[in-house]
XYZ file of C-alpha atoms in Angstrom:
644
model
C 64.732 38.127 10.890
C 63.809 40.204 7.919
C 63.329 43.899 7.168
C 61.460 45.366 4.392
C 61.197 49.171 3.635
C 57.584 48.822 4.123
C 58.047 47.911 7.642
C 60.257 50.870 8.419
C 57.421 53.409 10.104
C 56.580 50.307 12.713
C 60.397 50.019 13.329
C 60.790 53.996 13.800
C 58.783 53.853 16.796
C 61.870 52.257 18.828
C 64.585 53.661 16.736
C 66.755 56.457 18.015
C 66.568 60.267 17.657
C 69.435 62.659 16.477
C 71.280 64.029 19.083
C 72.623 60.953 21.257
C 76.347 61.574 22.740
C 78.649 61.016 19.845
C 81.839 58.636 20.274
C 84.778 60.238 21.371
C 87.453 60.984 18.929
C 89.975 58.418 18.547
C 88.021 55.833 20.811
C 88.812 51.953 19.680
C 85.770 50.331 18.045
C 85.434 46.590 18.355
C 84.911 46.711 14.568
C 88.757 47.365 14.140
C 89.765 44.483 16.132
C 88.580 41.828 13.516
C 89.693 43.552 10.349
C 93.094 44.244 8.651
C 93.419 48.054 7.605
C 97.030 47.673 7.335
C 97.155 45.803 3.918
C 95.626 46.348 0.442
C 95.186 42.560 -0.744
C 91.448 42.994 -1.962
C 89.264 45.480 -3.707
C 88.754 48.996 -1.764
C 91.400 47.722 0.685
C 89.851 44.583 1.995
C 86.486 42.697 2.016
C 84.897 45.063 4.591
C 85.172 47.872 1.517
C 86.039 50.165 4.175
C 88.521 52.110 1.903
C 90.374 53.049 5.131
C 94.225 52.601 6.038
C 95.924 52.265 9.420
C 99.257 53.591 7.925
C 100.223 57.072 9.255
C 103.674 57.666 8.054
C 102.327 60.054 5.697
C 100.400 62.755 7.482
C 99.329 66.511 7.493
C 102.916 67.441 8.662
C 104.615 66.036 5.826
C 102.150 65.400 3.186
C 103.685 68.248 1.235
C 106.857 66.320 0.731
C 105.088 63.618 -1.426
C 106.408 63.078 -4.709
C 106.389 60.633 -7.607
C 108.089 57.392 -6.447
C 107.378 55.290 -9.712
C 105.076 55.182 -12.689
C 104.084 51.917 -14.933
C 103.025 52.600 -18.249
C 99.934 50.302 -19.353
C 99.833 51.088 -23.024
C 97.487 52.845 -25.457
C 93.963 52.383 -25.845
C 91.098 52.321 -23.040
C 92.443 53.755 -19.915
C 92.300 51.726 -16.725
C 90.428 52.132 -13.308
C 91.947 49.162 -11.584
C 92.377 49.458 -7.722
C 95.782 47.827 -7.693
C 96.338 44.675 -4.982
C 99.392 44.632 -2.964
C 100.773 41.340 -1.417
C 103.798 41.251 0.315
C 106.114 43.332 -2.038
C 104.344 42.405 -4.958
C 101.459 44.543 -6.704
C 99.266 43.253 -9.134
C 97.199 45.380 -11.727
C 95.557 44.995 -15.217
C 97.033 46.764 -18.135
C 98.377 46.175 -21.372
C 95.214 45.112 -23.281
C 93.770 43.562 -19.981
C 97.251 41.414 -19.281
C 97.190 40.507 -15.486
C 100.742 42.071 -14.413
C 102.718 41.724 -11.231
C 104.793 44.485 -10.534
C 107.283 45.323 -7.476
C 105.520 47.535 -5.327
C 108.822 49.314 -4.163
C 109.958 50.122 -7.689
C 107.264 49.554 -10.251
C 109.503 46.965 -12.000
C 107.382 44.310 -14.217
C 107.871 40.966 -12.806
C 105.683 38.818 -15.106
C 102.995 39.547 -17.299
C 99.812 37.357 -18.085
C 97.972 37.817 -21.512
C 93.931 37.505 -21.763
C 91.819 36.894 -24.519
C 89.148 39.068 -24.440
C 87.634 41.778 -21.804
C 88.843 41.785 -18.126
C 86.744 43.325 -14.978
C 88.204 46.652 -14.680
C 87.865 47.282 -11.208
C 89.612 44.966 -9.490
C 90.130 41.236 -8.821
C 90.810 38.896 -5.924
C 93.666 37.213 -3.888
C 93.494 34.156 -1.912
C 96.298 31.846 -0.037
C 95.715 28.886 1.480
C 96.787 28.469 5.617
C 100.179 27.700 5.169
C 100.783 30.260 2.202
C 101.926 27.451 -0.492
C 99.060 27.779 -2.843
C 98.483 31.461 -3.468
C 95.781 32.473 -6.165
C 94.470 35.503 -8.258
C 90.629 35.166 -9.360
C 89.425 37.379 -11.709
C 86.601 37.703 -14.504
C 87.737 37.598 -18.041
C 85.498 37.127 -21.168
C 82.551 35.547 -18.960
C 84.688 32.993 -17.241
C 85.975 33.132 -13.568
C 89.589 32.478 -13.935
C 92.262 31.463 -11.228
C 96.129 31.640 -11.772
C 99.226 31.450 -9.741
C 99.937 34.894 -7.745
C 103.595 33.551 -8.273
C 103.816 33.066 -11.908
C 100.392 33.928 -13.388
C 100.286 30.214 -14.878
C 96.538 29.137 -14.854
C 95.593 26.518 -11.890
C 95.048 23.359 -13.351
C 92.795 22.021 -10.775
C 90.146 24.973 -10.972
C 87.187 23.821 -12.985
C 88.551 22.577 -16.170
C 91.832 24.621 -15.958
C 90.674 27.349 -17.971
C 88.194 28.494 -15.866
C 84.594 28.522 -14.935
C 81.791 29.510 -17.137
C 79.553 31.912 -15.255
C 76.454 31.128 -17.071
C 76.320 27.517 -15.286
C 73.809 27.331 -12.550
C 71.239 29.747 -14.566
C 68.055 28.297 -15.945
C 67.232 28.517 -19.683
C 68.816 29.165 -22.803
C 71.856 30.684 -21.976
C 73.789 30.217 -25.193
C 73.528 34.153 -26.105
C 74.391 35.530 -22.644
C 77.518 37.372 -22.768
C 78.292 37.800 -18.853
C 80.489 40.950 -18.313
C 81.010 42.721 -14.976
C 83.687 45.095 -13.391
C 82.584 43.924 -9.786
C 85.002 41.143 -8.762
C 83.138 39.537 -6.109
C 84.308 38.677 -2.304
C 86.270 36.139 -0.798
C 84.899 34.436 2.416
C 87.229 31.513 3.973
C 87.164 29.385 1.017
C 84.265 30.756 -0.954
C 84.655 33.452 -3.882
C 80.813 35.121 -4.039
C 80.109 36.607 -7.195
C 76.960 38.683 -8.685
C 76.310 37.907 -12.118
C 75.486 40.550 -14.217
C 72.254 41.345 -15.765
C 73.467 39.831 -19.343
C 71.399 42.575 -21.173
C 69.632 45.780 -20.719
C 66.076 45.265 -22.252
C 62.835 43.886 -20.769
C 63.705 40.456 -21.164
C 67.326 40.081 -19.513
C 68.901 37.141 -17.414
C 68.177 37.279 -13.660
C 71.534 38.481 -11.707
C 71.712 35.546 -9.575
C 74.399 35.331 -6.705
C 76.747 32.396 -6.890
C 79.383 31.123 -4.884
C 82.298 29.080 -5.882
C 84.576 26.904 -4.152
C 87.962 28.364 -4.342
C 90.129 25.333 -4.948
C 87.799 23.459 -7.207
C 85.602 26.125 -8.581
C 82.677 24.137 -7.903
C 79.464 26.258 -7.641
C 78.478 25.846 -3.988
C 75.523 27.900 -3.585
C 72.999 30.191 -5.581
C 70.868 32.894 -4.466
C 67.956 34.007 -6.932
C 67.629 37.890 -6.937
C 64.150 37.481 -8.862
C 62.870 34.905 -6.319
C 61.524 31.602 -7.793
C 57.612 30.748 -7.223
C 57.074 29.873 -3.281
C 60.376 31.602 -2.499
C 60.289 34.769 0.040
C 59.612 38.116 -1.949
C 57.892 36.032 -5.018
C 54.900 37.506 -4.184
C 56.299 41.242 -5.432
C 56.453 40.003 -8.704
C 53.520 39.181 -11.154
C 53.213 35.319 -11.999
C 53.170 35.747 -15.891
C 56.468 34.949 -17.327
C 58.408 34.895 -14.521
C 61.548 33.205 -15.498
C 62.051 36.240 -17.876
C 62.419 38.987 -15.445
C 65.883 40.098 -15.341
C 68.087 42.820 -14.117
C 68.306 43.385 -10.118
C 71.975 43.112 -10.580
C 74.926 43.910 -7.996
C 77.141 45.508 -10.877
C 78.816 47.912 -8.119
C 80.465 46.382 -5.351
C 79.936 44.154 -2.179
C 80.947 43.888 1.534
C 81.681 40.822 3.808
C 81.509 41.127 7.536
C 83.849 38.753 9.288
C 82.509 39.429 12.431
C 79.009 37.955 11.646
C 79.735 35.808 8.646
C 77.142 38.189 6.555
C 77.886 38.933 2.791
C 75.909 42.190 2.026
C 75.147 42.689 -1.514
C 73.186 45.942 -2.805
C 71.226 45.315 -5.868
C 70.267 47.044 -8.790
C 67.103 48.215 -10.892
C 64.832 45.303 -12.506
C 64.771 45.460 -16.275
C 63.545 47.774 -17.921
C 65.171 50.651 -16.260
C 62.414 53.420 -16.724
C 58.803 51.687 -17.284
C 57.543 48.698 -15.151
C 54.129 48.275 -16.210
C 54.796 44.617 -16.824
C 56.441 44.029 -13.586
C 53.553 45.599 -11.234
C 54.739 45.172 -7.617
C 57.790 46.297 -5.320
C 60.089 43.926 -7.143
C 62.347 42.119 -4.466
C 64.785 42.064 -4.527
C 65.612 44.940 -6.756
C 66.936 48.022 -5.245
C 67.769 46.367 -1.972
C 70.582 45.661 0.260
C 70.739 41.773 1.025
C 72.406 40.352 3.775
C 73.176 36.832 3.169
C 75.041 34.082 5.297
C 78.106 33.950 3.391
C 78.566 30.171 4.048
C 75.098 29.133 2.634
C 73.797 31.923 0.690
C 70.586 31.979 2.597
C 68.762 35.163 3.370
C 69.019 36.730 6.873
C 67.574 40.120 6.355
C 67.128 42.611 3.355
C 66.159 46.370 3.070
C 64.602 47.772 -0.152
C 65.714 51.738 -0.699
C 63.470 51.981 -3.887
C 59.929 50.266 -4.648
C 59.245 49.364 -7.940
C 62.262 51.309 -9.630
C 61.575 53.722 -12.404
C 64.594 55.787 -12.290
C 67.436 53.451 -12.457
C 68.396 53.907 -8.934
C 70.621 51.164 -8.212
C 72.433 51.118 -5.195
C 75.893 51.997 -6.465
C 78.329 51.663 -3.794
C 79.448 48.641 -1.416
C 77.819 49.004 2.272
C 80.252 50.322 4.658
C 80.444 48.874 8.274
C 81.040 50.521 11.672
C 80.313 50.052 15.021
C 79.161 53.278 16.673
C 78.557 54.206 20.230
C 74.643 55.631 20.663
C 72.557 55.750 23.611
C 75.396 54.313 25.979
C 76.080 51.073 24.053
C 77.880 49.882 20.981
C 75.986 49.185 17.887
C 77.527 47.596 14.761
C 75.934 49.125 11.793
C 75.981 49.153 7.947
C 76.091 52.512 6.294
C 74.648 52.780 2.511
C 74.790 55.807 0.447
C 72.388 56.017 -2.835
C 72.039 57.830 -6.096
C 69.425 59.746 -4.380
C 71.402 61.416 -1.949
C 70.594 59.259 0.842
C 72.634 58.025 4.054
C 70.673 54.456 5.189
C 72.075 53.604 8.492
C 70.952 50.194 9.473
C 71.930 47.502 12.374
C 73.745 45.329 10.224
C 72.978 42.425 12.668
C 69.037 42.720 11.953
C 68.634 45.117 9.295
C 66.740 47.663 11.650
C 66.920 51.289 11.021
C 69.156 53.166 13.450
C 67.065 56.605 12.894
C 63.576 56.581 11.573
C 62.972 55.746 7.911
C 59.607 57.050 6.668
C 57.389 56.061 3.820
C 56.099 59.192 1.991
C 53.786 59.647 -0.701
C 55.652 60.443 -4.036
C 54.172 61.978 -7.384
C 51.712 59.524 -9.627
C 52.517 58.324 -12.894
C 50.849 59.525 -16.103
C 51.958 56.543 -18.015
C 49.302 54.194 -19.343
C 49.872 50.865 -17.960
C 52.155 51.806 -15.284
C 51.790 51.010 -11.562
C 53.858 53.351 -9.372
C 54.542 52.665 -5.827
C 52.658 55.298 -4.142
C 55.426 55.744 -1.377
C 59.269 55.774 -1.062
C 61.137 55.477 1.670
C 63.085 58.519 3.020
C 65.824 58.366 5.788
C 64.693 61.428 8.322
C 68.397 61.155 9.421
C 71.033 61.927 8.574
C 70.322 64.938 6.107
C 71.051 63.839 2.195
C 74.490 64.791 0.767
C 73.346 65.364 -2.542
C 70.819 68.140 -4.163
C 67.442 66.537 -4.948
C 65.709 69.144 -6.977
C 66.552 71.533 -10.161
C 64.896 75.000 -10.716
C 65.593 77.796 -12.816
C 67.650 79.178 -10.029
C 69.701 76.526 -10.402
C 70.694 76.775 -13.951
C 74.221 76.628 -14.985
C 75.720 80.409 -15.006
C 78.829 79.048 -17.205
C 77.020 78.128 -19.952
C 75.872 80.174 -23.410
C 72.590 82.355 -23.123
C 71.348 80.230 -25.989
C 71.502 77.243 -23.805
C 70.052 78.730 -20.963
C 67.274 79.276 -22.774
C 66.703 76.041 -23.934
C 67.332 74.702 -20.759
C 64.558 76.930 -19.221
C 62.296 75.785 -22.076
C 62.957 72.280 -20.804
C 62.099 73.301 -17.157
C 58.626 75.028 -18.244
C 57.467 71.914 -20.477
C 58.807 68.969 -18.489
C 57.381 67.027 -15.524
C 59.592 67.986 -12.718
C 58.203 67.706 -8.994
C 61.274 66.666 -6.928
C 62.530 63.637 -6.118
C 60.728 60.102 -7.427
C 59.091 62.324 -10.134
C 58.075 59.523 -12.502
C 59.138 58.946 -16.385
C 56.482 60.388 -18.557
C 55.635 60.462 -22.231
C 56.223 64.363 -22.307
C 59.782 63.963 -20.483
C 60.851 64.276 -16.958
C 63.725 66.111 -14.952
C 64.972 63.513 -12.619
C 67.478 65.070 -9.605
C 69.862 63.281 -9.027
C 69.673 61.433 -12.010
C 70.916 57.961 -12.375
C 74.576 58.943 -12.928
C 74.274 61.569 -10.046
C 74.526 61.026 -6.029
C 76.950 58.506 -4.992
C 78.470 55.844 -7.392
C 80.913 53.016 -7.113
C 83.957 53.309 -5.025
C 82.464 56.828 -3.816
C 82.475 56.349 -0.259
C 85.081 55.368 2.758
C 84.875 55.177 6.485
C 87.193 55.625 9.427
C 86.473 52.778 12.032
C 88.170 54.060 14.818
C 86.198 57.570 14.810
C 82.863 56.197 13.276
C 83.031 58.899 10.404
C 81.674 58.409 7.103
C 82.762 60.164 3.836
C 80.841 60.059 0.341
C 81.899 61.753 -3.221
C 78.707 62.665 -4.965
C 78.077 63.930 -8.491
C 75.202 66.728 -9.157
C 74.032 65.685 -12.735
C 70.418 66.148 -13.426
C 68.887 63.648 -16.491
C 65.817 64.024 -19.052
C 64.005 60.914 -19.612
C 61.215 60.827 -22.053
C 59.644 57.723 -22.743
C 58.437 56.604 -26.408
C 56.579 53.908 -27.375
C 58.424 50.952 -29.319
C 55.836 49.559 -31.634
C 57.920 47.023 -33.051
C 56.615 43.369 -33.311
C 60.201 42.051 -31.889
C 59.821 44.603 -29.057
C 56.340 43.725 -27.819
C 57.528 39.881 -28.161
C 60.668 40.503 -26.161
C 58.690 42.009 -23.100
C 57.425 39.926 -20.542
C 53.795 40.178 -19.304
C 52.718 42.330 -22.290
C 49.175 43.174 -23.690
C 46.870 45.733 -23.545
C 47.970 48.945 -22.205
C 51.220 47.316 -21.537
C 53.659 48.022 -24.445
C 57.383 48.513 -24.528
C 59.037 52.154 -24.089
C 62.239 53.100 -24.841
C 63.929 56.400 -23.135
C 67.011 57.657 -24.663
C 68.878 59.259 -21.813
C 69.603 62.907 -21.892
C 72.103 63.874 -19.598
C 71.559 67.701 -20.076
C 74.994 68.432 -21.222
C 75.354 71.815 -22.997
C 77.088 72.925 -26.027
C 80.388 74.014 -23.931
C 80.483 70.251 -22.150
C 79.253 71.670 -19.011
C 75.914 70.475 -17.348
C 72.666 72.265 -17.344
C 73.012 72.496 -13.683
C 75.042 75.121 -11.995
C 78.096 74.124 -9.646
C 78.845 72.665 -7.200
C 79.185 69.483 -9.558
C 80.841 67.127 -7.208
C 81.239 67.540 -3.303
C 82.836 65.478 -0.592
C 80.564 65.333 2.121
C 81.871 63.968 5.898
C 79.342 62.662 8.939
C 79.853 61.139 12.324
C 77.710 58.247 12.251
C 77.874 58.017 15.924
C 74.927 60.821 15.969
C 74.173 61.267 12.246
C 75.337 64.698 12.164
C 76.901 66.357 8.961
C 80.486 67.614 9.581
C 81.552 69.324 6.497
C 80.752 69.467 3.115
C 82.983 70.875 0.271
C 83.630 71.171 -3.633
C 85.531 67.871 -5.129
C 87.958 69.812 -7.013
C 87.560 71.896 -10.122
C 87.260 72.380 -14.146
C 90.632 73.417 -15.551
C 89.064 75.849 -18.393
C 87.057 77.630 -15.623
C 89.970 77.896 -13.299
C 91.829 79.823 -15.994
C 88.987 82.356 -16.215
C 89.166 83.070 -12.586
C 86.174 80.477 -11.580
C 87.005 78.240 -8.647
C 85.575 75.601 -6.393
C 83.140 74.230 -8.620
C 83.578 70.718 -7.887
C 85.105 68.471 -10.650
C 82.741 67.770 -13.323
C 81.296 64.299 -12.963
C 83.928 62.794 -11.421
C 84.755 58.947 -10.878
C 87.667 59.048 -8.349
C 86.889 57.340 -4.993
C 88.279 58.371 -1.570
C 90.734 56.630 0.682
C 91.095 57.618 4.316
C 94.052 57.058 6.504
C 95.203 57.084 10.273
C 97.477 59.843 9.010
C 94.491 62.349 9.135
C 94.333 62.442 5.437
C 92.055 61.530 2.681
C 93.146 60.868 -0.815
C 91.055 61.438 -3.786
C 91.552 62.180 -7.372
C 89.526 64.273 -10.018
C 89.151 64.297 -13.628
C 88.093 67.670 -14.999
C 91.148 69.306 -13.436
C 93.562 66.243 -13.522
C 94.785 66.035 -9.575
C 95.254 64.178 -7.027
C 94.701 65.656 -3.825
C 94.951 64.718 0.057
C 92.738 66.523 2.432
C 92.312 67.104 6.188
C 89.931 64.682 7.422
C 88.606 67.049 9.948
C 87.756 69.617 7.530
C 87.864 68.815 3.903
C 90.943 71.308 3.384
C 93.186 70.704 0.688
C 96.767 70.372 2.464
C 98.337 68.806 -0.794
C 97.597 68.424 -4.405
C 99.695 66.941 -7.677
C 98.849 67.558 -11.192
C 98.607 64.538 -12.911
C 98.832 64.179 -16.401
C 95.630 62.848 -17.312
C 92.533 61.985 -15.473
C 91.968 59.659 -12.872
C 88.873 57.591 -12.193
C 89.625 54.987 -9.909
C 90.488 54.451 -6.151
C 93.837 54.756 -4.832
C 95.638 52.061 -2.862
C 97.497 52.617 0.485
C 100.404 50.237 1.260
C 103.791 50.083 2.863
C 107.083 48.327 1.425
C 110.319 48.273 3.304
C 109.053 50.839 5.851
C 107.867 53.103 2.990
C 104.335 54.295 2.774
C 103.031 54.619 -0.791
C 100.047 55.741 -2.389
C 99.229 54.384 -5.828
C 96.293 55.605 -8.454
C 95.801 54.281 -11.978
C 95.858 57.440 -14.603
C 94.614 57.881 -18.014
C 92.257 59.462 -20.630
C 89.714 62.562 -19.847
C 87.188 61.294 -17.785
C 83.451 60.258 -18.259
C 81.155 63.135 -19.700
C 84.523 64.990 -20.766
C 85.654 65.397 -24.503
C 88.784 67.235 -23.407
C 87.335 70.488 -24.673
C 89.993 72.998 -23.206
C 91.898 70.653 -21.871
C 95.495 69.787 -23.139
C 95.628 66.240 -24.811
C 95.880 63.636 -22.080
C 99.368 61.821 -21.114
C 99.994 58.074 -21.367
C 97.968 55.708 -19.426
C 100.108 54.645 -15.899
C 99.834 53.640 -12.783
C 101.611 56.447 -10.460
C 102.614 55.722 -7.056
C 103.453 58.536 -4.379
C 105.909 58.490 -1.352
C 107.931 60.697 1.020
C 111.530 61.017 -0.137
C 113.901 58.590 1.381
C 114.837 59.827 4.700
C 112.055 62.055 5.053
C 111.207 62.890 8.547
C 108.142 61.138 9.858
C 105.855 61.352 13.142
C 107.746 58.499 14.243
C 110.868 60.450 14.256
C 109.852 63.517 16.129
């Protein structure tokens, strides 16, 4: 069965409505019976991407005692955002110019280090072990190659491909000699397969399609391929023009993906078709761009898909891993997928079929005035749950903390640019988009509690100005597939509306954390996510951190751990209210997702720390401290709930 966003109105007739009886807090969910929430041996905790730990030694009663247990310096240069893996008593991280490092998870002592030549995927990697545990491997992307090394020694696995790894370009059609495939998405393991989503290999009109590949973990052999830009005759091919089909690119899962062991499905959210802000040369809805793809993990066959944006012109990639829950609705349990987007929407679908749990409407959106553009007249809007992000920017929203001369310039932009709300298309005179493509949700920014059926999402509020300018260079026209007549290439230098004091044009809160009960779709609470240190020093509080990229982790101890950048803090929050119950000053920003694990009966929280953070020059902040991984734990011998 398949579901597209165009069929949502028909499905809405048989979908539920808000207000059904919610699941009892603490009730057991069938989802929790087949997933491991104790360990942290995969990116975001496990293939399910839950960002949830069932460990509860640290709870609200003792979290105030948390202290630094150990730290591991990662060297000068680029700070890391890597989500550590923990297997037994060993932690695996990236450090020291992209070396793979094994640490003692209890002490931070270095066990071994493997240098790499060239860039290594910056957010995570994969661990796999044979049934008898004799063969243990780490798999990661390095310099356009998929590599496998021993988890025990760091030595390359000689039987994997050529021993040096697998060239990710193998399996792509056409001339791939100039492609440089670089992605922070580590992919997902299912049984003996590693499923990797290739990067777009460029940001121009003509870019490599970001096909999805599955590799045999033992040999490296390519097992299956899914074409994200369908070949002629494949399902979805009619949503693309026939001309120069092989030259259309993008549609890339640069972010994250999720494995459902209960159904054998891999859920892969995709990105925008190239070019990001003009699509006159690619009329149609452009499947499978901006879609949740549900594929048979063993074969790569499409089971269903759901498109969240038609003919994207806003770079509204689906940026975060789908979350899996089993909710109670209408007196029955329903396995669902929860997807947060850059637009600030929460899409809730039956993860077996893609059918919406609550109605999703196709609503009319503003028309384009750019010659040759063929915008979709409607876009899908969830009627429930309510959006978690602001979706408009008016004069009343201008940041009160910017200089008056900046305020006047922002007012002028608001007066002269297109600004008709969500999905206002890019234009020649300039368009304000809110949320912009760096707003709303982003990678690692959501978590679930599979026991209570709750969903948590961190959101950035960051408007963007998109102003199209025709690119008249002959080389640009040649590089554009399906060009001619009024179909010419455009460029759109992105303006994030950052003001002279380093703050956004829009006023606070600049980031929030929102909690939902997905059993009934109701928003439980929303709070600002952190602060901005220079403003705190002036007495301005609760603004939300400025453009943070710290992801949340929820625990069975009733806590959420999430770090922020513009105030350099790691916080623990009460999951029931969002209230801060503990915070620690970090020596630098942190933009990753914490890992939660237990060694020797002691629970730890570890996170990568370093640099100033995105959209932050460090103005008004002290110089950032050294790059490092920092692990927190209760003092040895501290009282826990099990002792009381």
